[in-house]
Amino acid sequence: MKGFTLILVALCTFSCATIKTIDPPQNHLNISQNGKKSYCEEIPRVYSGVSYNFCLLYGEPSKTVNLGGSVNKVPIIVFDTVFSVVSDTVVLPYTIKMQADKGSLKVN
């Protein structure tokens, strides 16, 4: 039971992208990092947390090197993406239905 609780806490803590994209208001997301907007125009609801993280990386270039937060020089976005894969897989039946009903999420 302790292992299950630990996994559940990790999924809720690190899979922020999945939580943001499950049901955003008005089917619209603002994706930006450090004031730089993403070039993505829309992302699919299926595995939307992973797509959200890739859209964070696909944006306006920065003139400074800034990886954001990191753990042992591994950017937090790597951990979030790994846990988002797991979380997106758990909510897959819901996101497939939402994709069929409402379509993709609009970005910026």
Short mmCIF file of C-alpha atoms in Angstrom, two decimals:
data_model
loop_
_atom_site.label_atom_id
_atom_site.label_comp_id
_atom_site.label_asym_id
_atom_site.label_seq_id
_atom_site.Cartn_x
_atom_site.Cartn_y
_atom_site.Cartn_z
CA MET A 1 0.00 0.00 0.00
CA LYS A 2 2.90 2.37 0.73
CA GLY A 3 4.28 1.82 -2.77
CA PHE A 4 0.93 2.64 -4.36
CA THR A 5 0.64 5.81 -2.29
CA LEU A 6 4.17 6.86 -3.24
CA ILE A 7 3.45 6.31 -6.95
CA LEU A 8 0.19 8.25 -6.68
CA VAL A 9 1.92 11.19 -4.96
CA ALA A 10 4.70 11.17 -7.57
CA LEU A 11 2.17 11.17 -10.42
CA CYS A 12 0.28 14.09 -8.90
CA THR A 13 3.44 16.02 -8.12
CA PHE A 14 5.40 15.62 -11.34
CA SER A 15 2.77 15.18 -14.03
CA CYS A 16 1.78 18.84 -14.00
CA ALA A 17 1.43 18.95 -17.79
CA THR A 18 -1.19 16.20 -17.77
CA ILE A 19 -3.14 17.93 -15.02
CA LYS A 20 -3.08 21.23 -16.94
CA THR A 21 -4.32 19.64 -20.16
CA ILE A 22 -7.02 17.25 -18.93
CA ASP A 23 -9.86 19.78 -19.20
CA PRO A 24 -8.66 23.37 -19.70
CA PRO A 25 -11.18 26.22 -19.74
CA GLN A 26 -12.66 26.89 -23.19
CA ASN A 27 -10.42 24.18 -24.75
CA HIS A 28 -7.54 26.68 -24.83
CA LEU A 29 -4.01 26.58 -23.37
CA ASN A 30 -1.35 29.24 -23.05
CA ILE A 31 2.03 27.59 -23.43
CA SER A 32 5.04 29.72 -22.67
CA GLN A 33 8.25 29.44 -20.72
CA ASN A 34 10.14 32.44 -19.38
CA GLY A 35 7.96 34.75 -21.46
CA LYS A 36 8.71 32.93 -24.74
CA LYS A 37 5.60 31.61 -26.50
CA SER A 38 5.37 28.21 -28.15
CA TYR A 39 5.05 27.81 -31.92
CA CYS A 40 2.47 25.03 -31.43
CA GLU A 41 -1.02 25.91 -32.65
CA GLU A 42 -2.86 22.91 -31.19
CA ILE A 43 -2.16 19.68 -29.35
CA PRO A 44 -4.14 16.44 -29.32
CA ARG A 45 -5.93 15.46 -26.13
CA VAL A 46 -4.48 11.94 -26.30
CA TYR A 47 -1.11 12.10 -24.49
CA SER A 48 -1.64 15.84 -24.10
CA GLY A 49 0.77 16.11 -21.15
CA VAL A 50 3.66 14.85 -23.25
CA SER A 51 2.63 17.07 -26.16
CA TYR A 52 2.45 20.05 -23.78
CA ASN A 53 6.04 19.45 -22.67
CA PHE A 54 7.28 19.17 -26.26
CA CYS A 55 5.48 22.43 -27.07
CA LEU A 56 7.35 24.07 -24.19
CA LEU A 57 10.58 23.12 -25.95
CA TYR A 58 9.31 24.23 -29.39
CA GLY A 59 9.16 27.97 -28.89
CA GLU A 60 10.89 31.26 -29.42
CA PRO A 61 14.66 30.96 -28.87
CA SER A 62 16.18 32.52 -25.79
CA LYS A 63 19.38 34.54 -25.81
CA THR A 64 20.38 33.15 -22.42
CA VAL A 65 20.92 29.56 -21.38
CA ASN A 66 18.17 28.78 -18.90
CA LEU A 67 17.05 25.23 -18.35
CA GLY A 68 14.75 26.20 -15.49
CA GLY A 69 14.79 24.01 -12.41
CA SER A 70 16.94 20.91 -12.41
CA VAL A 71 17.89 17.95 -10.25
CA ASN A 72 21.53 16.88 -10.62
CA LYS A 73 21.64 18.92 -13.86
CA VAL A 74 18.67 17.01 -15.31
CA PRO A 75 15.90 19.50 -16.20
CA ILE A 76 12.63 19.05 -14.31
CA ILE A 77 10.79 18.86 -17.65
CA VAL A 78 12.42 15.44 -18.23
CA PHE A 79 10.93 14.08 -15.00
CA ASP A 80 7.58 15.69 -15.77
CA THR A 81 7.53 14.12 -19.24
CA VAL A 82 8.24 10.64 -17.87
CA PHE A 83 5.48 10.92 -15.27
CA SER A 84 3.16 12.52 -17.83
CA VAL A 85 3.50 9.43 -20.04
CA VAL A 86 2.28 7.32 -17.14
CA SER A 87 -0.51 9.74 -16.19
CA ASP A 88 -1.61 10.16 -19.81
CA THR A 89 -1.81 6.37 -20.13
CA VAL A 90 -4.00 6.16 -17.01
CA VAL A 91 -6.47 8.76 -18.35
CA LEU A 92 -6.36 7.42 -21.92
CA PRO A 93 -10.01 6.25 -22.07
CA TYR A 94 -11.19 9.71 -20.99
CA THR A 95 -8.91 11.60 -23.39
CA ILE A 96 -9.88 9.42 -26.35
CA LYS A 97 -13.55 10.21 -25.70
CA MET A 98 -12.82 13.93 -25.27
CA GLN A 99 -10.74 13.98 -28.48
CA ALA A 100 -13.64 12.44 -30.37
CA ASP A 101 -16.19 14.84 -28.83
CA LYS A 102 -14.32 18.15 -28.64
CA GLY A 103 -11.25 17.78 -30.87
CA SER A 104 -7.74 19.05 -30.19
CA LEU A 105 -6.78 21.78 -27.72
CA LYS A 106 -6.01 25.24 -29.10
CA VAL A 107 -2.70 26.77 -28.02
CA ASN A 108 -1.84 30.44 -27.44
#
